[in-house]
Amino acid sequence: SVFLCRVGAGRRPPAPRARTARRRGGMWAAAPLLLLLLPLLLLGRRWRREAAALEPAGRAVLITGCDSGFGHLLALRLHRLGFTVFAGCLCPGGEGARRLQREAAADAGRMRVLRLDVTRGRDVLAAKELVLSHLPERGFWGLVNNAGISTFGETGWLPMEKYEKFADVNLLGSIRTTLAFLPLLRKYKGRIVFMSSIIAYFTLGNGIYSMTKAAIEKFCDALRLEMKKFGVQVSDPGNYARSTKIQPPVSAEEIWNELSEEEKAVYNKEYIQERADFFNNILSKGSTNGNEVVDAMVDALVSPAPKARYMVAKLKEKALVMNRKTLVTYIYDST
C-alpha cells in the first residue's frame, strides 16, 4: 500500500515490463558516470596503499588454529614484526605450540600460547579474558579466524555427526570468536581476517568443506558492510593443502570401511579408489609455499588500504573461480 501511495492517486502502477525497462534505462544512464569514476577510485586506492604501513608495536592480534599451517606461520611472522600475539592452539602441549612457546621465550610478554577450541564457548571467553588482562598500550588490533578442518567424501558417505562437526568448527567457530571480540574491535577500530577458500565456489569431492566456506563468505559479506570502519577482511587461499595439515591424503580402504551398508550397495570399491586417487592427485599438485597466503594475511592486517578479498591462487584456480561465477549453472555442471 505504501508503494501505491507513492505512485500517486488515480494512476495504476507500471506494468512489470515497464518497470524493468525503466530500471535498465537507469542502469545504462549511470554507466558512463561509473566509467568516469572508476579510474579515480582506483587511483585513490593506489595512493592509500602507498601510504605508510601500520606500526605493529603495542598492538595485539589473536589467531585461532596456530598448531600448524597458516596460523602457525602467521603467529611467528606477526611476532617478529612486533605485534603482541595471542596464539590459540587446540593442543597447547603439541609440537606446534611448543615451538611457539620457544619463540615466546626469546621475547617474554609478546607471544602468549593458549588453549583455544573454537567449538567451546568457555575456551573463547577464557581467551577474551586473557587478552583483556594483557592488552598492550595500543589495544586489540586484529582477530584472525584461521582454525578449520577438511575431509573428503561424497554427500551420502558422511554421517550427520560429521556435518555438525564441520559446521561447528569452520563456520560457527569463526562466528563464536567474532561475536566475543567485536566489542574490543569496535573500541580500537581493529580488523578481522577470515580464512575462506576457492572451494567456496566449486567442489572437488569435499562438498562438506565447500559448504562451510561458502557460508563463511556470506557471513563476512554481511559483517563487512555492517562494520566498514573496522576494515573486515576475507582471505581466499587456493590449493595449499601440501603446506598445511588440514587435508592429508585419503585412503580408499578407510573410506570404504566407514560407509554404511546402504552406501556400499550403491558404490563399489573400484569407484571409491578412483575418487580417492583423483582427490589425492589434486592434493599433490598443491603449493608447498604457505608464506604466499601468510603474506596476504599480513597485508590485510597492516596495509593502510587492505583489500576486501585476497585471491591467493594459481592462474588455473582463479580461472575456475571466474568460470563458476559467470557460467550458467547447467553449463558449468556439464563441463
Tab-separated table of N, CA, C and O in Angstrom, residues 247-328:
chain	number	residue	atom	x	y	z
A	247	GLN	N	44.379	-31.203	5.281
A	247	GLN	CA	43.834	-32.305	4.498
A	247	GLN	C	44.942	-33.281	4.102
A	247	GLN	O	45.632	-33.089	3.117
A	248	PRO	N	45.122	-34.354	4.878
A	248	PRO	CA	46.103	-35.371	4.500
A	248	PRO	C	45.574	-36.209	3.337
A	248	PRO	O	44.373	-36.163	3.030
A	249	PRO	N	46.434	-36.961	2.651
A	249	PRO	CA	45.961	-37.859	1.588
A	249	PRO	C	44.889	-38.807	2.126
A	249	PRO	O	44.921	-39.210	3.293
A	250	VAL	N	43.931	-39.156	1.275
A	250	VAL	CA	42.826	-40.004	1.712
A	250	VAL	C	43.082	-41.460	1.337
A	250	VAL	O	43.774	-41.752	0.362
A	251	SER	N	42.532	-42.363	2.118
A	251	SER	CA	42.675	-43.791	1.892
A	251	SER	C	41.343	-44.382	1.436
A	251	SER	O	40.338	-44.269	2.143
A	252	ALA	N	41.337	-45.014	0.270
A	252	ALA	CA	40.116	-45.622	-0.246
A	252	ALA	C	39.617	-46.709	0.696
A	252	ALA	O	38.404	-46.883	0.889
A	253	GLU	N	40.545	-47.445	1.290
A	253	GLU	CA	40.173	-48.533	2.203
A	253	GLU	C	39.452	-47.981	3.432
A	253	GLU	O	38.431	-48.532	3.869
A	254	GLU	N	39.972	-46.891	3.988
A	254	GLU	CA	39.333	-46.293	5.160
A	254	GLU	C	37.952	-45.740	4.812
A	254	GLU	O	37.004	-45.869	5.596
A	255	ILE	N	37.848	-45.135	3.642
A	255	ILE	CA	36.543	-44.607	3.204
A	255	ILE	C	35.539	-45.743	3.088
A	255	ILE	O	34.398	-45.644	3.567
A	256	TRP	N	35.951	-46.824	2.456
A	256	TRP	CA	35.059	-47.968	2.260
A	256	TRP	C	34.602	-48.539	3.592
A	256	TRP	O	33.423	-48.857	3.786
A	257	ASN	N	35.526	-48.673	4.539
A	257	ASN	CA	35.195	-49.268	5.841
A	257	ASN	C	34.224	-48.406	6.641
A	257	ASN	O	33.504	-48.922	7.493
A	258	GLU	N	34.199	-47.098	6.362
A	258	GLU	CA	33.318	-46.204	7.110
A	258	GLU	C	31.952	-46.022	6.455
A	258	GLU	O	31.063	-45.404	7.036
A	259	LEU	N	31.781	-46.562	5.243
A	259	LEU	CA	30.491	-46.427	4.565
A	259	LEU	C	29.420	-47.282	5.230
A	259	LEU	O	29.698	-48.365	5.744
A	260	SER	N	28.193	-46.792	5.182
A	260	SER	CA	27.072	-47.598	5.664
A	260	SER	C	26.799	-48.721	4.666
A	260	SER	O	27.245	-48.666	3.511
A	261	GLU	N	26.060	-49.718	5.082
A	261	GLU	CA	25.735	-50.827	4.188
A	261	GLU	C	24.900	-50.350	2.996
A	261	GLU	O	25.028	-50.876	1.883
A	262	GLU	N	24.069	-49.350	3.227
A	262	GLU	CA	23.265	-48.810	2.127
A	262	GLU	C	24.145	-48.172	1.057
A	262	GLU	O	23.898	-48.319	-0.142
A	263	GLU	N	25.183	-47.446	1.480
A	263	GLU	CA	26.090	-46.820	0.521
A	263	GLU	C	26.953	-47.857	-0.190
A	263	GLU	O	27.250	-47.731	-1.379
A	264	LYS	N	27.344	-48.897	0.520
A	264	LYS	CA	28.137	-49.963	-0.103
A	264	LYS	C	27.339	-50.691	-1.180
A	264	LYS	O	27.914	-51.228	-2.131
A	265	ALA	N	26.024	-50.693	-1.023
A	265	ALA	CA	25.178	-51.338	-2.026
A	265	ALA	C	25.091	-50.510	-3.304
A	265	ALA	O	24.742	-51.034	-4.371
A	266	VAL	N	25.426	-49.219	-3.213
A	266	VAL	CA	25.352	-48.314	-4.360
A	266	VAL	C	26.706	-48.192	-5.051
A	266	VAL	O	26.807	-48.188	-6.276
A	267	TYR	N	27.768	-48.073	-4.249
A	267	TYR	CA	29.118	-47.871	-4.791
A	267	TYR	C	29.935	-49.149	-4.638
A	267	TYR	O	29.709	-49.950	-3.741
A	268	ASN	N	30.936	-49.308	-5.499
A	268	ASN	CA	31.864	-50.426	-5.331
A	268	ASN	C	33.245	-49.895	-4.977
A	268	ASN	O	33.522	-48.698	-5.057
A	269	LYS	N	34.154	-50.808	-4.615
A	269	LYS	CA	35.484	-50.401	-4.168
A	269	LYS	C	36.278	-49.724	-5.278
A	269	LYS	O	37.093	-48.840	-5.024
A	270	GLU	N	36.042	-50.149	-6.518
A	270	GLU	CA	36.776	-49.558	-7.640
A	270	GLU	C	36.442	-48.066	-7.779
A	270	GLU	O	37.328	-47.241	-8.045
A	271	TYR	N	35.165	-47.735	-7.607
A	271	TYR	CA	34.765	-46.324	-7.712
A	271	TYR	C	35.379	-45.511	-6.576
A	271	TYR	O	35.864	-44.394	-6.795
A	272	ILE	N	35.363	-46.059	-5.372
A	272	ILE	CA	35.949	-45.364	-4.229
A	272	ILE	C	37.435	-45.115	-4.474
A	272	ILE	O	37.948	-44.018	-4.215
A	273	GLN	N	38.126	-46.112	-4.993
A	273	GLN	CA	39.556	-45.970	-5.268
A	273	GLN	C	39.794	-44.904	-6.342
A	273	GLN	O	40.723	-44.090	-6.234
A	274	GLU	N	38.953	-44.895	-7.364
A	274	GLU	CA	39.082	-43.900	-8.435
A	274	GLU	C	38.924	-42.486	-7.906
A	274	GLU	O	39.698	-41.579	-8.254
A	275	ARG	N	37.919	-42.279	-7.055
A	275	ARG	CA	37.689	-40.944	-6.493
A	275	ARG	C	38.816	-40.545	-5.533
A	275	ARG	O	39.227	-39.385	-5.503
A	276	ALA	N	39.303	-41.499	-4.751
A	276	ALA	CA	40.398	-41.205	-3.825
A	276	ALA	C	41.667	-40.831	-4.594
A	276	ALA	O	42.373	-39.891	-4.223
A	277	ASP	N	41.952	-41.545	-5.672
A	277	ASP	CA	43.129	-41.241	-6.492
A	277	ASP	C	43.005	-39.849	-7.112
A	277	ASP	O	43.983	-39.091	-7.178
A	278	PHE	N	41.800	-39.518	-7.575
A	278	PHE	CA	41.553	-38.200	-8.168
A	278	PHE	C	41.829	-37.092	-7.151
A	278	PHE	O	42.513	-36.097	-7.439
A	279	PHE	N	41.315	-37.262	-5.938
A	279	PHE	CA	41.469	-36.245	-4.905
A	279	PHE	C	42.922	-36.134	-4.461
A	279	PHE	O	43.453	-35.031	-4.284
A	280	ASN	N	43.586	-37.282	-4.286
A	280	ASN	CA	44.992	-37.260	-3.870
A	280	ASN	C	45.881	-36.611	-4.933
A	280	ASN	O	46.876	-35.960	-4.604
A	281	ASN	N	45.517	-36.779	-6.186
A	281	ASN	CA	46.278	-36.152	-7.265
A	281	ASN	C	46.175	-34.625	-7.187
A	281	ASN	O	47.159	-33.912	-7.406
A	282	ILE	N	44.971	-34.131	-6.866
A	282	ILE	CA	44.787	-32.688	-6.701
A	282	ILE	C	45.629	-32.184	-5.530
A	282	ILE	O	46.299	-31.151	-5.618
A	283	LEU	N	45.617	-32.938	-4.417
A	283	LEU	CA	46.392	-32.533	-3.250
A	283	LEU	C	47.879	-32.468	-3.572
A	283	LEU	O	48.583	-31.558	-3.122
A	284	SER	N	48.356	-33.425	-4.363
A	284	SER	CA	49.784	-33.498	-4.676
A	284	SER	C	50.266	-32.312	-5.496
A	284	SER	O	51.459	-32.003	-5.518
A	285	LYS	N	49.324	-31.646	-6.186
A	285	LYS	CA	49.694	-30.506	-7.026
A	285	LYS	C	49.586	-29.178	-6.283
A	285	LYS	O	49.855	-28.121	-6.860
A	286	GLY	N	49.194	-29.239	-5.027
A	286	GLY	CA	49.052	-28.004	-4.261
A	286	GLY	C	50.392	-27.371	-3.952
A	286	GLY	O	51.433	-28.034	-3.901
A	287	SER	N	50.379	-26.067	-3.743
A	287	SER	CA	51.601	-25.331	-3.437
A	287	SER	C	52.108	-25.693	-2.045
A	287	SER	O	51.335	-25.906	-1.109
A	288	THR	N	53.426	-25.764	-1.908
A	288	THR	CA	54.032	-26.020	-0.599
A	288	THR	C	54.456	-24.719	0.077
A	288	THR	O	54.956	-24.745	1.192
A	289	ASN	N	54.264	-23.599	-0.606
A	289	ASN	CA	54.688	-22.304	-0.079
A	289	ASN	C	53.546	-21.599	0.639
A	289	ASN	O	52.853	-20.761	0.063
A	290	GLY	N	53.346	-21.962	1.887
A	290	GLY	CA	52.273	-21.347	2.660
A	290	GLY	C	52.501	-19.871	2.938
A	290	GLY	O	51.568	-19.148	3.297
A	291	ASN	N	53.754	-19.406	2.758
A	291	ASN	CA	54.041	-17.995	3.021
A	291	ASN	C	53.310	-17.064	2.055
A	291	ASN	O	53.132	-15.882	2.354
A	292	GLU	N	52.911	-17.577	0.880
A	292	GLU	CA	52.157	-16.747	-0.052
A	292	GLU	C	50.823	-16.319	0.567
A	292	GLU	O	50.391	-15.174	0.412
A	293	VAL	N	50.195	-17.239	1.263
A	293	VAL	CA	48.930	-16.916	1.937
A	293	VAL	C	49.189	-16.028	3.152
A	293	VAL	O	48.451	-15.068	3.407
A	294	VAL	N	50.250	-16.330	3.895
A	294	VAL	CA	50.575	-15.537	5.075
A	294	VAL	C	50.876	-14.088	4.676
A	294	VAL	O	50.497	-13.149	5.382
A	295	ASP	N	51.527	-13.898	3.525
A	295	ASP	CA	51.786	-12.536	3.038
A	295	ASP	C	50.478	-11.748	2.892
A	295	ASP	O	50.408	-10.565	3.249
A	296	ALA	N	49.460	-12.424	2.344
A	296	ALA	CA	48.164	-11.766	2.157
A	296	ALA	C	47.509	-11.461	3.503
A	296	ALA	O	46.903	-10.395	3.686
A	297	MET	N	47.634	-12.378	4.455
A	297	MET	CA	47.042	-12.158	5.780
A	297	MET	C	47.723	-10.994	6.491
A	297	MET	O	47.056	-10.175	7.138
A	298	VAL	N	49.038	-10.911	6.349
A	298	VAL	CA	49.770	-9.799	6.960
A	298	VAL	C	49.342	-8.482	6.320
A	298	VAL	O	49.112	-7.482	7.007
A	299	ASP	N	49.208	-8.476	4.991
A	299	ASP	CA	48.783	-7.261	4.300
A	299	ASP	C	47.409	-6.814	4.788
A	299	ASP	O	47.156	-5.616	4.956
A	300	ALA	N	46.518	-7.775	5.007
A	300	ALA	CA	45.173	-7.438	5.487
A	300	ALA	C	45.218	-6.769	6.857
A	300	ALA	O	44.340	-5.981	7.208
A	301	LEU	N	46.262	-7.061	7.631
A	301	LEU	CA	46.376	-6.507	8.979
A	301	LEU	C	47.151	-5.191	9.024
A	301	LEU	O	46.887	-4.346	9.881
A	302	VAL	N	48.120	-4.997	8.126
A	302	VAL	CA	48.994	-3.839	8.251
A	302	VAL	C	48.831	-2.809	7.142
A	302	VAL	O	49.273	-1.667	7.289
A	303	SER	N	48.220	-3.170	6.021
A	303	SER	CA	48.105	-2.228	4.905
A	303	SER	C	47.212	-1.044	5.265
A	303	SER	O	46.173	-1.223	5.911
A	304	PRO	N	47.570	0.172	4.831
A	304	PRO	CA	46.686	1.318	5.058
A	304	PRO	C	45.400	1.237	4.240
A	304	PRO	O	44.417	1.895	4.563
A	305	ALA	N	45.406	0.415	3.172
A	305	ALA	CA	44.201	0.230	2.343
A	305	ALA	C	44.068	-1.247	2.004
A	305	ALA	O	44.310	-1.666	0.878
A	306	PRO	N	43.684	-2.078	2.986
A	306	PRO	CA	43.588	-3.519	2.736
A	306	PRO	C	42.466	-3.866	1.766
A	306	PRO	O	41.480	-3.139	1.652
A	307	LYS	N	42.642	-4.977	1.077
A	307	LYS	CA	41.614	-5.445	0.150
A	307	LYS	C	40.490	-6.118	0.924
A	307	LYS	O	40.686	-6.626	2.025
A	308	ALA	N	39.307	-6.145	0.310
A	308	ALA	CA	38.192	-6.873	0.917
A	308	ALA	C	38.404	-8.370	0.772
A	308	ALA	O	38.036	-9.155	1.635
A	309	ARG	N	39.026	-8.782	-0.356
A	309	ARG	CA	39.308	-10.195	-0.607
A	309	ARG	C	40.697	-10.338	-1.197
A	309	ARG	O	41.118	-9.534	-2.008
A	310	TYR	N	41.383	-11.377	-0.789
A	310	TYR	CA	42.694	-11.711	-1.330
A	310	TYR	C	42.595	-13.075	-2.001
A	310	TYR	O	42.437	-14.091	-1.317
A	311	MET	N	42.653	-13.109	-3.313
A	311	MET	CA	42.582	-14.369	-4.052
A	311	MET	C	44.007	-14.875	-4.289
A	311	MET	O	44.662	-14.521	-5.264
A	312	VAL	N	44.494	-15.666	-3.343
A	312	VAL	CA	45.849	-16.209	-3.444
A	312	VAL	C	45.736	-17.600	-4.058
A	312	VAL	O	45.400	-18.569	-3.385
A	313	ALA	N	45.974	-17.694	-5.349
A	313	ALA	CA	45.789	-18.964	-6.056
A	313	ALA	C	46.549	-18.933	-7.375
A	313	ALA	O	46.969	-17.878	-7.845
A	314	LYS	N	46.712	-20.113	-7.963
A	314	LYS	CA	47.318	-20.209	-9.284
A	314	LYS	C	46.346	-19.673	-10.323
A	314	LYS	O	45.139	-19.580	-10.095
A	315	LEU	N	46.885	-19.336	-11.503
A	315	LEU	CA	46.056	-18.784	-12.575
A	315	LEU	C	44.929	-19.744	-12.945
A	315	LEU	O	43.784	-19.326	-13.160
A	316	LYS	N	45.222	-21.035	-12.993
A	316	LYS	CA	44.204	-22.033	-13.346
A	316	LYS	C	43.075	-22.025	-12.325
A	316	LYS	O	41.893	-22.116	-12.682
A	317	GLU	N	43.437	-21.912	-11.047
A	317	GLU	CA	42.422	-21.905	-9.992
A	317	GLU	C	41.578	-20.631	-10.041
A	317	GLU	O	40.359	-20.672	-9.831
A	318	LYS	N	42.224	-19.513	-10.335
A	318	LYS	CA	41.476	-18.263	-10.476
A	318	LYS	C	40.498	-18.337	-11.644
A	318	LYS	O	39.380	-17.830	-11.572
A	319	ALA	N	40.938	-19.006	-12.730
A	319	ALA	CA	40.064	-19.166	-13.896
A	319	ALA	C	38.850	-20.021	-13.551
A	319	ALA	O	37.726	-19.748	-13.999
A	320	LEU	N	39.055	-21.058	-12.731
A	320	LEU	CA	37.942	-21.914	-12.309
A	320	LEU	C	36.915	-21.107	-11.508
A	320	LEU	O	35.709	-21.266	-11.692
A	321	VAL	N	37.418	-20.256	-10.625
A	321	VAL	CA	36.514	-19.418	-9.828
A	321	VAL	C	35.738	-18.466	-10.724
A	321	VAL	O	34.529	-18.297	-10.585
A	322	MET	N	36.429	-17.845	-11.676
A	322	MET	CA	35.769	-16.907	-12.590
A	322	MET	C	34.701	-17.611	-13.428
A	322	MET	O	33.605	-17.092	-13.627
A	323	ASN	N	35.036	-18.819	-13.899
A	323	ASN	CA	34.057	-19.591	-14.667
A	323	ASN	C	32.826	-19.908	-13.834
A	323	ASN	O	31.697	-19.825	-14.305
A	324	ARG	N	33.056	-20.269	-12.577
A	324	ARG	CA	31.939	-20.628	-11.711
A	324	ARG	C	31.043	-19.431	-11.449
A	324	ARG	O	29.832	-19.563	-11.306
A	325	LYS	N	31.652	-18.241	-11.397
A	325	LYS	CA	30.879	-17.039	-11.129
A	325	LYS	C	30.075	-16.580	-12.337
A	325	LYS	O	29.039	-15.930	-12.191
A	326	THR	N	30.569	-16.896	-13.549
A	326	THR	CA	29.959	-16.326	-14.754
A	326	THR	C	29.117	-17.316	-15.556
A	326	THR	O	28.164	-16.908	-16.222
A	327	LEU	N	29.452	-18.603	-15.513
A	327	LEU	CA	28.714	-19.564	-16.335
A	327	LEU	C	27.355	-19.887	-15.731
A	327	LEU	O	27.201	-19.947	-14.510
A	328	VAL	N	26.387	-20.092	-16.590
A	328	VAL	CA	25.079	-20.584	-16.144
A	328	VAL	C	25.290	-21.967	-15.514
A	328	VAL	O	26.111	-22.759	-15.980
